[in-house]
XYZ file of C-alpha atoms in Angstrom:
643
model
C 121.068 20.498 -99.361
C 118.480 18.331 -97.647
C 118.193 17.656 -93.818
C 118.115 14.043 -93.797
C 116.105 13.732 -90.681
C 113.268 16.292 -91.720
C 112.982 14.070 -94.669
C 112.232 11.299 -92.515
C 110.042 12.414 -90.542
C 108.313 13.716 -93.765
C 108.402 10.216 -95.318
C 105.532 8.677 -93.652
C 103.074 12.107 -93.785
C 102.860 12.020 -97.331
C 99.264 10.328 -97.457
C 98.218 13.732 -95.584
C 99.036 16.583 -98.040
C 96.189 17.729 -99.083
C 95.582 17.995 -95.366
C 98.313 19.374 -94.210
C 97.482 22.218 -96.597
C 94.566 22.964 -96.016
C 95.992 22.868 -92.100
C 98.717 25.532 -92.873
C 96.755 27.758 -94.911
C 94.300 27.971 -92.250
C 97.208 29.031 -89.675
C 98.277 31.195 -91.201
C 95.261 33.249 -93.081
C 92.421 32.435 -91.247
C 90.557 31.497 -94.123
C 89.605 27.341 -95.201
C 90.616 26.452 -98.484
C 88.863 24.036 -100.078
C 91.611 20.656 -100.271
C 89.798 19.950 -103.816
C 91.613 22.962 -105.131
C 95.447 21.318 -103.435
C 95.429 18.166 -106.267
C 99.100 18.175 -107.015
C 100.557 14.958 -107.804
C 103.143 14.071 -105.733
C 106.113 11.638 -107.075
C 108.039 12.444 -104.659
C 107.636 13.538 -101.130
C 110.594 15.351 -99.719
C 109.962 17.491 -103.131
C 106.616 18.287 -101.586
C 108.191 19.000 -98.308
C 110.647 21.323 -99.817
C 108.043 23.140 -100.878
C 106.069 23.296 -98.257
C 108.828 24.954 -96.303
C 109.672 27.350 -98.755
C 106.135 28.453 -98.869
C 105.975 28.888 -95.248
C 103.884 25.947 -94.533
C 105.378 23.643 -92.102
C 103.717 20.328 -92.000
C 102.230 18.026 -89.142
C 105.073 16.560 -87.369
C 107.661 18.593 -89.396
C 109.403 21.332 -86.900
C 111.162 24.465 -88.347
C 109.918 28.424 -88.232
C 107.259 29.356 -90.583
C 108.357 31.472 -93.513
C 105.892 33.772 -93.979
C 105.054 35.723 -90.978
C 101.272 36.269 -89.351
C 100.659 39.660 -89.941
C 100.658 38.736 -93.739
C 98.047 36.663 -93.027
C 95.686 38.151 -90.139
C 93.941 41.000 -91.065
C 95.636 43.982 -89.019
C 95.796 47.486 -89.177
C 98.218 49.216 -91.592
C 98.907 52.844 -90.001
C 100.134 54.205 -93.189
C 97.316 56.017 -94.200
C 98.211 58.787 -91.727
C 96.299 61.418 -93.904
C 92.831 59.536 -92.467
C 93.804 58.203 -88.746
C 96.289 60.929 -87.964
C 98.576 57.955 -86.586
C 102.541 58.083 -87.121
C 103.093 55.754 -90.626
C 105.012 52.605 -90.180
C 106.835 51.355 -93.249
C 104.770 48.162 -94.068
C 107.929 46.590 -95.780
C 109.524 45.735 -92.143
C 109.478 42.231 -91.795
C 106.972 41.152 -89.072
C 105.034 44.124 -89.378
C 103.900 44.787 -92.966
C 103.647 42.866 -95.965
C 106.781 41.106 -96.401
C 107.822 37.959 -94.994
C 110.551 37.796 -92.372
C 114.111 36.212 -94.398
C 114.569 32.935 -94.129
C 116.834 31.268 -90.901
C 120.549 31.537 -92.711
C 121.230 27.888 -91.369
C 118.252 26.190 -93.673
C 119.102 26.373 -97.374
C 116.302 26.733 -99.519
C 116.128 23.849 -102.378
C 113.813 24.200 -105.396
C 112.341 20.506 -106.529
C 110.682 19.610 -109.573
C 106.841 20.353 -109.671
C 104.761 17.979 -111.462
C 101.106 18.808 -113.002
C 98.779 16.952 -114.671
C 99.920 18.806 -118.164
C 103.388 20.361 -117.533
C 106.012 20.118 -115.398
C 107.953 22.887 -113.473
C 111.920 22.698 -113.616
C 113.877 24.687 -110.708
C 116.432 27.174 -111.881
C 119.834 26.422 -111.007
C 120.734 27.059 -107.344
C 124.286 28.984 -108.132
C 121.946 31.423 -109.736
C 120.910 34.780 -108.524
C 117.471 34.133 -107.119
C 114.846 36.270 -109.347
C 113.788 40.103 -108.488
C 110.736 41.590 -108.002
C 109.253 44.914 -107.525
C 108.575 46.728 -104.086
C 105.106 45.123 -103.178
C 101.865 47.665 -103.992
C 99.961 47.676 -100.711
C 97.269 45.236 -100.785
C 98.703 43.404 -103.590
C 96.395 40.093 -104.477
C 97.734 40.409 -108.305
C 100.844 39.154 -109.780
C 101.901 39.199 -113.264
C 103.639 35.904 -114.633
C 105.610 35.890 -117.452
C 107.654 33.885 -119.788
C 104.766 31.686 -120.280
C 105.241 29.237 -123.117
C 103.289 29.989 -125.856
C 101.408 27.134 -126.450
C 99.477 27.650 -122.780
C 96.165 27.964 -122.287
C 94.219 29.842 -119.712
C 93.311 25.659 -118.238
C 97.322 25.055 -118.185
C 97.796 28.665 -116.048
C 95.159 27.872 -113.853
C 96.198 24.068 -112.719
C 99.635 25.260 -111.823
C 98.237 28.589 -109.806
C 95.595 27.609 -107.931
C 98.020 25.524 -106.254
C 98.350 28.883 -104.478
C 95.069 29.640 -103.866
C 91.822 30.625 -104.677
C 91.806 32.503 -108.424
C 89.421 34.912 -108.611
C 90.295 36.282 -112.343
C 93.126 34.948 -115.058
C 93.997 37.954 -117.620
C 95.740 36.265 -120.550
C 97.428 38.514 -123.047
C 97.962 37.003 -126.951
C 101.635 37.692 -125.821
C 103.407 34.974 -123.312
C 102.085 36.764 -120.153
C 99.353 37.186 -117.885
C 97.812 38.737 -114.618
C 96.615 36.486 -112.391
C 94.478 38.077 -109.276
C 93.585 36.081 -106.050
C 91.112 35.619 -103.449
C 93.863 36.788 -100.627
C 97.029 38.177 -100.140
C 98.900 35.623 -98.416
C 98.012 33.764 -101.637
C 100.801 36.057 -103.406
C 103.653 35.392 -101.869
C 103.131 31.369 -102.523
C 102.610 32.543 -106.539
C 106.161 34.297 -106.271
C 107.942 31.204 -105.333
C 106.671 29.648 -108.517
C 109.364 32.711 -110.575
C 112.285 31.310 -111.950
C 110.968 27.779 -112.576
C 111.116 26.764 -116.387
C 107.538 25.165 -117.395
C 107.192 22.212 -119.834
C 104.012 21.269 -121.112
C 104.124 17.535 -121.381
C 106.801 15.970 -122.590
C 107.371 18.028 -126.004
C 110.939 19.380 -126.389
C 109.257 22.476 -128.780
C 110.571 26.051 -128.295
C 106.452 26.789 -128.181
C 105.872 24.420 -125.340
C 108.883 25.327 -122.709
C 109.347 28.802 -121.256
C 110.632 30.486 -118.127
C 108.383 32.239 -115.502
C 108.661 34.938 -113.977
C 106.361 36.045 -111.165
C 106.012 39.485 -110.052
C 103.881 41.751 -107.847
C 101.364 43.815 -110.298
C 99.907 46.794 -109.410
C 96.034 46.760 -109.860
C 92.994 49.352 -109.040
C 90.597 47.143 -107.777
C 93.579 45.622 -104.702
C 94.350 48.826 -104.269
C 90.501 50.543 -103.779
C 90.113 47.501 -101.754
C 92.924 47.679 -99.749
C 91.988 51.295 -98.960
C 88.137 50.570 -98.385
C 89.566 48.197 -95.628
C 92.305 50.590 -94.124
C 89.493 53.407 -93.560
C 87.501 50.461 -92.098
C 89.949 50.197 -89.656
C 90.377 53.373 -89.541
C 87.192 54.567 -88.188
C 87.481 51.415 -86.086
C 90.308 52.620 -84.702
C 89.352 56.383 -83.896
C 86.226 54.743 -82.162
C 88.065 52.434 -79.732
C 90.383 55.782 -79.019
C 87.247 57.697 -78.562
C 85.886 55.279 -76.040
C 89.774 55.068 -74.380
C 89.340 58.791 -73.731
C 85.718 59.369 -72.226
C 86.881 56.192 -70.317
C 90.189 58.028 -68.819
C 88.013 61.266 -68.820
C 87.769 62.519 -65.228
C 83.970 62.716 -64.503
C 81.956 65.391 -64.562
C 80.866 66.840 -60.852
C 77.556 64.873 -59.755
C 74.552 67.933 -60.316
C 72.697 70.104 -57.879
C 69.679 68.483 -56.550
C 66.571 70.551 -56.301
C 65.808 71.897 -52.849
C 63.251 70.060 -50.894
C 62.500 69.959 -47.321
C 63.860 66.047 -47.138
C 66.735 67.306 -49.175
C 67.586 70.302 -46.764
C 67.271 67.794 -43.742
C 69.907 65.601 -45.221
C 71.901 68.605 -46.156
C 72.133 69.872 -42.455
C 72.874 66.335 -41.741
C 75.942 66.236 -43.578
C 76.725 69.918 -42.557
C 78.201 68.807 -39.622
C 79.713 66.013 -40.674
C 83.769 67.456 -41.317
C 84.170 65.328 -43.828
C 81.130 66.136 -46.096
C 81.622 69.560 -45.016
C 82.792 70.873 -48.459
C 80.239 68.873 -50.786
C 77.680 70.553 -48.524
C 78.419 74.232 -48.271
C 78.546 73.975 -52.418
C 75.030 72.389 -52.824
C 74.089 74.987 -49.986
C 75.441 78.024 -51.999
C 73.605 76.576 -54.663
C 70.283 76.887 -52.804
C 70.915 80.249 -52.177
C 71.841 81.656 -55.141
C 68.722 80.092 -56.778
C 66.557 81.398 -54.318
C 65.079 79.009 -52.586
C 64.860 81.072 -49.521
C 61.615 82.209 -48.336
C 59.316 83.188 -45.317
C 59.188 78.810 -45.388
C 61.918 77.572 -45.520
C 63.954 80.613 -43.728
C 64.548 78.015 -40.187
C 66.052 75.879 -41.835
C 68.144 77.937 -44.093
C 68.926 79.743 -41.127
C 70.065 76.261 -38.935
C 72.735 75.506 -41.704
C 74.435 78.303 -42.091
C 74.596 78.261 -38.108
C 76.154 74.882 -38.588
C 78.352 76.523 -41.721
C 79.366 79.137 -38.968
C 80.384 76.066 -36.767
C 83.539 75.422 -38.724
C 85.458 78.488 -38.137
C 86.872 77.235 -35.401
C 87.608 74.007 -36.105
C 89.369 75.953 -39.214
C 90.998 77.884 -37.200
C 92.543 75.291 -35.265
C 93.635 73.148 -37.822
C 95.555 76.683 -39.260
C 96.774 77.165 -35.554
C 98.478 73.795 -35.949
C 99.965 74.288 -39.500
C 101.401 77.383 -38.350
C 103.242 75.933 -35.247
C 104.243 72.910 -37.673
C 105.616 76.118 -40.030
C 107.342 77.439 -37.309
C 109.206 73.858 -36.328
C 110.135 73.363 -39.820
C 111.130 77.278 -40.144
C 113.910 76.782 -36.644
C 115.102 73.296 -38.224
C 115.832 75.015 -41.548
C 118.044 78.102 -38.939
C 119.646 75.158 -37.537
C 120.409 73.520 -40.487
C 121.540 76.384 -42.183
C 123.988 77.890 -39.131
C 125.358 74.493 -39.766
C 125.780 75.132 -43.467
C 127.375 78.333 -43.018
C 129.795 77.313 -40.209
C 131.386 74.878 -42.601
C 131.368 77.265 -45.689
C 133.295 79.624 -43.120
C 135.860 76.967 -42.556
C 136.578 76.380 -46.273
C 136.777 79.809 -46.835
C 139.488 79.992 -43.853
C 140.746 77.385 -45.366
C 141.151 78.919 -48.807
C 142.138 82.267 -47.085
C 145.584 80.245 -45.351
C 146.526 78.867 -48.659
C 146.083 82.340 -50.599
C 148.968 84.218 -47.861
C 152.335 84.152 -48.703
C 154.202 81.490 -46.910
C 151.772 79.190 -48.919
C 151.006 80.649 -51.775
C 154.774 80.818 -53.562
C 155.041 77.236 -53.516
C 152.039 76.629 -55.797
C 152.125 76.827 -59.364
C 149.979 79.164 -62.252
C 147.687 77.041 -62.790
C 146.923 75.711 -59.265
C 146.490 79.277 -58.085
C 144.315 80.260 -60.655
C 141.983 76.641 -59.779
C 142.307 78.238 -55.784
C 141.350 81.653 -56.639
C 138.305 80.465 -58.678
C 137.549 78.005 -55.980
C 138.128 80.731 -52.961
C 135.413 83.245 -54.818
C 132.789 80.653 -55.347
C 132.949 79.374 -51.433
C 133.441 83.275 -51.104
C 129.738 83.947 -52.954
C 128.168 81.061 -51.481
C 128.906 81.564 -48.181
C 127.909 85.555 -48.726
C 124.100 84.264 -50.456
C 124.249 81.873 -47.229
C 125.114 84.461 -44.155
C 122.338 86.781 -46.216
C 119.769 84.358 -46.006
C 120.110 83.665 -42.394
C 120.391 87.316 -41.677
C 116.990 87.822 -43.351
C 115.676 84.999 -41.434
C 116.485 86.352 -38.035
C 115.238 90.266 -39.187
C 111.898 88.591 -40.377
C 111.553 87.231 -36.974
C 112.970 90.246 -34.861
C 110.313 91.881 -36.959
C 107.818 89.657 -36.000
C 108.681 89.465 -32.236
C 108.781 93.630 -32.534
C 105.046 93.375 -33.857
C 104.110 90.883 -31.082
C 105.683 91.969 -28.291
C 105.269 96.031 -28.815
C 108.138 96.634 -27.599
C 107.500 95.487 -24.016
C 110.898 94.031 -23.445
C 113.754 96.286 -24.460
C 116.193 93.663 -22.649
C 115.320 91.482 -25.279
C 115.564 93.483 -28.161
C 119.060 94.865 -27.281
C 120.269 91.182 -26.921
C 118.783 90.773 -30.297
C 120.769 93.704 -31.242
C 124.197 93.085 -29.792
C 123.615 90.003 -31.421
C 123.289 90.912 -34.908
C 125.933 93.387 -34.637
C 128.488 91.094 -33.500
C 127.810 88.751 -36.469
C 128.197 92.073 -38.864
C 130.964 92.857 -37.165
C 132.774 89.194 -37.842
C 131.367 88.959 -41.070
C 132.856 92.355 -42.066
C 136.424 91.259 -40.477
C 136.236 88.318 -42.595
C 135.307 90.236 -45.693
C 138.195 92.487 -45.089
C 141.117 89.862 -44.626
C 139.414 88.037 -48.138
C 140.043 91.020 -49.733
C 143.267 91.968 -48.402
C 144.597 88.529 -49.321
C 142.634 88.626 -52.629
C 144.210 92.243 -53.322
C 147.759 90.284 -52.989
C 146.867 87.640 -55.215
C 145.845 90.222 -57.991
C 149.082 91.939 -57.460
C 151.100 89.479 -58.167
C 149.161 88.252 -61.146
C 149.244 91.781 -62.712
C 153.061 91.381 -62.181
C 153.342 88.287 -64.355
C 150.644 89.857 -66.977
C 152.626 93.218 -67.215
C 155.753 90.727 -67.527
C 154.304 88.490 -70.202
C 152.976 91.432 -72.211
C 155.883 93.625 -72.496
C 157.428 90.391 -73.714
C 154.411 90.515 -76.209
C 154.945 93.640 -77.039
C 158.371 93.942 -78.260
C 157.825 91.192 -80.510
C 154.677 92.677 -81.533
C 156.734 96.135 -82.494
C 159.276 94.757 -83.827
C 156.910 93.135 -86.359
C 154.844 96.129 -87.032
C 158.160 98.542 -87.450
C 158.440 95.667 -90.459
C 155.122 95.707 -91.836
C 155.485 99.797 -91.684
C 158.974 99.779 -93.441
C 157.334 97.365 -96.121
C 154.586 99.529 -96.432
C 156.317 102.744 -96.859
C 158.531 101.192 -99.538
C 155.746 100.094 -101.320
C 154.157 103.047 -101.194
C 157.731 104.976 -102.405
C 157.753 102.935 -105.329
C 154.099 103.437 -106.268
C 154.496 106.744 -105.841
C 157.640 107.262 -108.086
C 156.072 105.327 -110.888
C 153.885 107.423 -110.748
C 155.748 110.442 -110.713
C 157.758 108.935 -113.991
C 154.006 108.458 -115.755
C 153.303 112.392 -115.237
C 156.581 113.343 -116.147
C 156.293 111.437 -119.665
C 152.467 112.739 -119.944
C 154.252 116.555 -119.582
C 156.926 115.556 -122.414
C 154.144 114.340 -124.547
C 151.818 117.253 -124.091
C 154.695 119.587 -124.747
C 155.682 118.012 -127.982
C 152.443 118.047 -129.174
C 151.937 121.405 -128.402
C 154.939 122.538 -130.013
C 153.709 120.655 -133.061
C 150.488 122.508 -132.973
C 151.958 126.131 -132.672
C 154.432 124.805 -135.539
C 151.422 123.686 -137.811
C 149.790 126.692 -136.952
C 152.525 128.828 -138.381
C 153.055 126.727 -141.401
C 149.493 126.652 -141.954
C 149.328 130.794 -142.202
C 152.276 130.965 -144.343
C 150.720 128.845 -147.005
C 147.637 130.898 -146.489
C 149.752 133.940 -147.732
C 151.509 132.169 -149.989
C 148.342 131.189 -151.438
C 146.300 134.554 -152.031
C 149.204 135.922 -153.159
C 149.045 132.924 -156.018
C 145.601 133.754 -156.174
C 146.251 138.031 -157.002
C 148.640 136.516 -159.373
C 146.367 134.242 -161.237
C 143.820 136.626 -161.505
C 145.882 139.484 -162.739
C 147.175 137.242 -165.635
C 143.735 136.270 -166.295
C 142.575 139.644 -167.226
C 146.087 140.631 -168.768
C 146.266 137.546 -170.528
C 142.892 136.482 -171.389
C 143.772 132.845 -170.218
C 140.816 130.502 -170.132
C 139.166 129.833 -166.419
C 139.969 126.105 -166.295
C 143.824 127.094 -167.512
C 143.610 129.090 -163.992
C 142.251 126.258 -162.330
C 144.808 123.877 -163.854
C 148.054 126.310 -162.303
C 145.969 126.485 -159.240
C 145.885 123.086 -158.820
C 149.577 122.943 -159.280
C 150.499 125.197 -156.737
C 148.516 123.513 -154.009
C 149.748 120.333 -155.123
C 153.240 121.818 -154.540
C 152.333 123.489 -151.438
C 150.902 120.213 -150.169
C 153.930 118.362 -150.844
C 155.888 120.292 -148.743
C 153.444 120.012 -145.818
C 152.909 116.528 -145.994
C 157.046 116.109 -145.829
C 156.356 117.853 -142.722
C 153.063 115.641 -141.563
C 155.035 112.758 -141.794
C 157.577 113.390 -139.966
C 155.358 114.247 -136.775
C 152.809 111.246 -138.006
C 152.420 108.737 -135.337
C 150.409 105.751 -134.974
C 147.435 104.661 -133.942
C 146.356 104.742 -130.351
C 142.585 102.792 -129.834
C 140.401 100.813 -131.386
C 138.018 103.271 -132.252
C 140.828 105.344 -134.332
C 141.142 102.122 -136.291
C 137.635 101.356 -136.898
C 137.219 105.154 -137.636
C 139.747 104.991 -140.305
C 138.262 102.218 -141.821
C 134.858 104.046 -142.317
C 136.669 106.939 -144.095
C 138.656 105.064 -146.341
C 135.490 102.843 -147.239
C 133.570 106.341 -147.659
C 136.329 108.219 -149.571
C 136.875 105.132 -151.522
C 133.475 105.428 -153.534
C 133.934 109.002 -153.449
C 137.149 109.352 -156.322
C 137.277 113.543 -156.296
C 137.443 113.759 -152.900
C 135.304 115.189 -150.373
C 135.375 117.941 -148.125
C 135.463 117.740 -144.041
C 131.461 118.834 -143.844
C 130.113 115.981 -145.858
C 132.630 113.671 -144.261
C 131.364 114.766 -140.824
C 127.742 114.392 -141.561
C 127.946 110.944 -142.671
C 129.905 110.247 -139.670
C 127.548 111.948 -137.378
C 124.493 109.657 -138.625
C 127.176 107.110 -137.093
C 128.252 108.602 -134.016
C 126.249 111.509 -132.772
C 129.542 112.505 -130.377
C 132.376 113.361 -132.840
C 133.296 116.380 -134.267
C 134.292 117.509 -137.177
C 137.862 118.738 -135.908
C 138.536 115.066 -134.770
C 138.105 113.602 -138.215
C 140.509 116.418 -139.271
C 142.904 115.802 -137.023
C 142.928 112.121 -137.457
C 143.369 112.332 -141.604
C 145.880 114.683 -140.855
C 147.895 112.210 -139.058
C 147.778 109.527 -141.712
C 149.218 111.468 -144.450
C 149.703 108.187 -146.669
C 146.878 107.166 -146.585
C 144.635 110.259 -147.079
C 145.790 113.626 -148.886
C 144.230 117.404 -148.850
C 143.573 118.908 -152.666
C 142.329 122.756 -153.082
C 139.804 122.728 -155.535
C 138.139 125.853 -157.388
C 138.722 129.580 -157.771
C 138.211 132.429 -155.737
C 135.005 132.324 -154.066
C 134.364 128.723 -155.270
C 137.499 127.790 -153.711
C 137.250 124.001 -151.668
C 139.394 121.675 -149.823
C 138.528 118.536 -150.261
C 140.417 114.626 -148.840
C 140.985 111.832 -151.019
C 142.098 108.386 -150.403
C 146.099 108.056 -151.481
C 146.336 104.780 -150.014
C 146.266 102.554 -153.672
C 148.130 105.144 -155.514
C 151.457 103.461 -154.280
C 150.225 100.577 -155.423
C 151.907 99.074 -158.694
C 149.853 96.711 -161.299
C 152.178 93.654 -162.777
């Protein structure tokens, strides 16, 4: 949307362009651009206008606020290197006071127009578009990289449509469509970023190689940047300077020096020796002398003559303190009279206070209000106290004071002085007395409510532990039996397995007997009979088979199961090791391989263990006599049928 009036008023400037460039660019960087560099054919003028606007150029007899903002333009110090000036950064992307350009006014919509060049022509991208985005802005940014650029452009073609902008200092063309573009200021920038979004046409050829869309963007380059800092410590030092000369300008000046003595010098010292007003410039410069040691059989007259006039101000000094004292002592009575006042009405309140705290009053008011009344009563109560103890110390400082100058010439006096004081003790006492009678009341008939209120409180609060204790103590009754019925099963276990062990004990004696009695047996047929040693070993195996079969009846019935995990994996390792071992082997070997395993277990806990599995493992007497062995085998597979 176009105002139709601005475009009026633009109509007949359009002779003055190139003018009306150079004008604004001058405004606003303080730098001439040559109008040679501004040849843009115009077709049509409001176009131009447009533009001109957008860029922030507002042209001769064209009103509207400038676009881009001053402080873009005039050089100005950027605070942000706070690492060289020591001064607070300011973000130099605020509008106004950076780099960036203020927004546009919201009630002038900005319209793109067709640019035409001498060997393309720029399109505008449609308005209902999203305008183009570029990167936050590199501080002292003069180079922008464009993009998009058709590929049949030439460095000639990039330059006649940029340095519309401004002076070009350097054109980087890549074989790609893009290219860095760096100028002469950086003002000149923000015109280049307009330019993004526009779609460029070179002549009048509708080939893909000859059309593409731009895109302008702010590129970050060493060379801005080294000169944008080279400038900011510039300013810098500039900066600290001007402070430097602020400060020895607000610096108070130094004290003018000590002349040398001379004899004209002492004459216009004693001079303004007795002058009252020069008096303290002089005695300085005169102490001065002294101490340096000017003094000698010469000059001792005069020296002498001014500190006779030095000795001439003591009593000027002492009247001047005579009449600061009396002014002390005005000031000191109108402070007694102010503060009698003071006290007399803090008196009153607290009366006042006092007749509402008796009883006649006081039953009508409620809780809270007397609590506000008491609170109120003792702060007028410690006020007027600090108050009355002031004044007191005021009159004993003077009744000291009159006892030091007078010497006690005038007794008459002193016992007025005295009756005085005591009479004010004496009423200030009384009144302290009735406060705390009535305040003694007051408490008494809070404590009454409290003690009320609380045993309230309190038989709720019993009531509620007596619950908690009753729930506790159950608790604790049921814990306790449970726990009782644990130890009670523990004892039944123990005794069982006790029993067992006394029974296995037995059992395992008895089969010892049995057993060397087989053995006498064996060996008397053996000599009688003449019976081969492995036909003895054959019926010995036989009887401890037989013997075993009965036990292990027995095992089994007091078998149980297992009871950990380590049991299992135990059992596991046995049957693996008894496994590759077919005749069995006995507890020793079994324990030192286990051993090498766990260093902890004993031999009588493997025992006990196979012992309880009596399916699984089984106990065979082996050998004769003195090479008689007990070995374990694995009986697990032996129940085990083939198909």
């Amino acid at each position: 949307v176009v105002d139709v009036g601005r475009v009026a008023s633009i109509t007949p400037c359009s002779q003055k362009v190139p003018q009306m460039m150079a004008a604004a660019a001058d405004g606003l960087g303080s730098i001439a651009i040559d109008t040679t560099q501004l040849n843009m054919s115009v077709t049509d003028p409001t176009a131009w206008a447009t533009a001109m606007n957008n860029l922030g150029m507002v042209p001769v007899g064209l009103p509207g606020q400038q676009l881009v903002s001053d402080s873009i333009c005039v050089p100005g110090f950027d605070p942000s290197l706070n690492m060289m000036t020591g001064i607070t950064p300011i973000n130099p992307m605020i509008p106004g006071l950076g780099l960036v350009p203020p927004p546009p006014p919201t009630e002038v919509a900005v319209v793109k127009e067709i640019i035409h060049c001498k060997s393309c022509t720029l399109f505008p991208q449609n308005p209902n578009l999203p305008p183009p985005s570029t990167r936050e802005r590199p501080p002292g940014c003069k180079t922008v990289f464009v993009g998009g650029l058709p590929e049949n452009a030439t460095e000639e073609i990039i330059q006649e449509v940029f340095e519309q902008c401004g002076d070009i200092t350097a054109i980087r063309k890549s074989k790609k469509n893009f290219c860095h573009i760096r100028f002469a200021e950086e003002f000149m920038v923000d015109k280049a970023i307009y330019l993004s979004g526009y779609r460029m046409r070179l002549g009048s050829s509708t080939d893909k190689k000859d059309s593409g869309r731009l895109h302008v963007d702010f590129a970050q380059a060493r060379d801005d940047f080294y000169e944008w800092e080279c400038k900011q410590r510039m300013r810098a030092r500039e900066e600290r300077h001007r402070r430097k000369l602020e400060e020895d300008r607000l610096r108070p000046p130094s004290p003018p020096a000590i002349m040398h003595y001379s004899e004209h010098e002492a004459a216009l010292l004693a001079e303004k020796l007795k002058d009252d007003s020069k008096f303290s410039e002089a005695i300085t410069v005169l102490l001065s002398w002294i101490e340096r040691g000017e003094v000698n059989r010469r000059s001792a007259n005069q020296f002498y003559s001014m500190v006779q006039s030095a000795n001439s101000h003591v009593r000027r000094l002492m009247n001047e303190k005579a009449t600061h004292e009396q002014e002390m002592e005005e000031a000191k009575e109108n402070f007694k009279n102010a503060l009698t006042g003071i006290l007399t009405q803090f008196e009153q309140i607290v009366a006042v206070f006092n007749a509402s705290t008796r009883q006649k009053a006081w039953d009508h008011f409620s809780k809270a209000q007397r609590k506000n009344i008491d609170i109120w009563r003792k702060h007028s109560e410690e006020l007027r106290n600090a108050q009355s103890e002031q004044l007191m110390g005021i009159r004993r400082e003077e009744e000291m004071e009159m006892s030091d100058d007078e010497n006690c010439d005038s007794p008459t006096k002193k016992m007025r002085v005295d009756e005085s004081a005591l009479a004010a003790q004496a009423y200030a006492l009384k009144e302290e007395n009735d406060s705390l009678r009535w305040q003694l009341d007051a408490y008494r008939n809070e404590v009454e409510l409290l003690k009320q209120e609380k045993e309230q409180l309190f038989r709720t609060e019993e009531n509620l532990t007596k619950d908690q204790q009753l729930q506790f103590l159950q608790q604790t009754m049921q814990g306790m039996q449970q726990q009782l019925l644990t130890i009670q099963e523990e004892l039944n276990n123990k005794k069982s397995e006790l029993e067992q062990a006394k029974e296995e004990q037995s059992h395992t004696q008895a089969l010892l007997k049995v057993l060397q009695e087989q053995l006498k047996g064996t060996k008397e047929l053996v000599e009688t009979n003449g019976h081969s040693h492995e036909d003895a070993n054959e019926i010995n195996v036989l009887t401890v088979a037989l013997v075993n079969q009965d036990r292990e009846n027995n095992i089994e019935k007091r078998s149980q199961g297992l009871k950990s995990e380590k049991e299992a994996l135990l059992i596991g390792i046995i049957s693996t090791f008894l496994h590759v071992h077919p005749f069995g082997a006995n507890i020793e070997y079994l324990w030192s391989y286990m051993q090498q395993l766990d260093s902890k277990i004993s031999a009588n806990e493997i025992e006990m263990l196979l012992m309880r599995l009596p399916r699984m493992f089984k106990q065979e007497f082996t050998g004769v006599g003195a090479t008689l062995e007990k070995r374990w085998k694995l009986c697990a597979f032996e129940g085990i049928k083939t198909t």
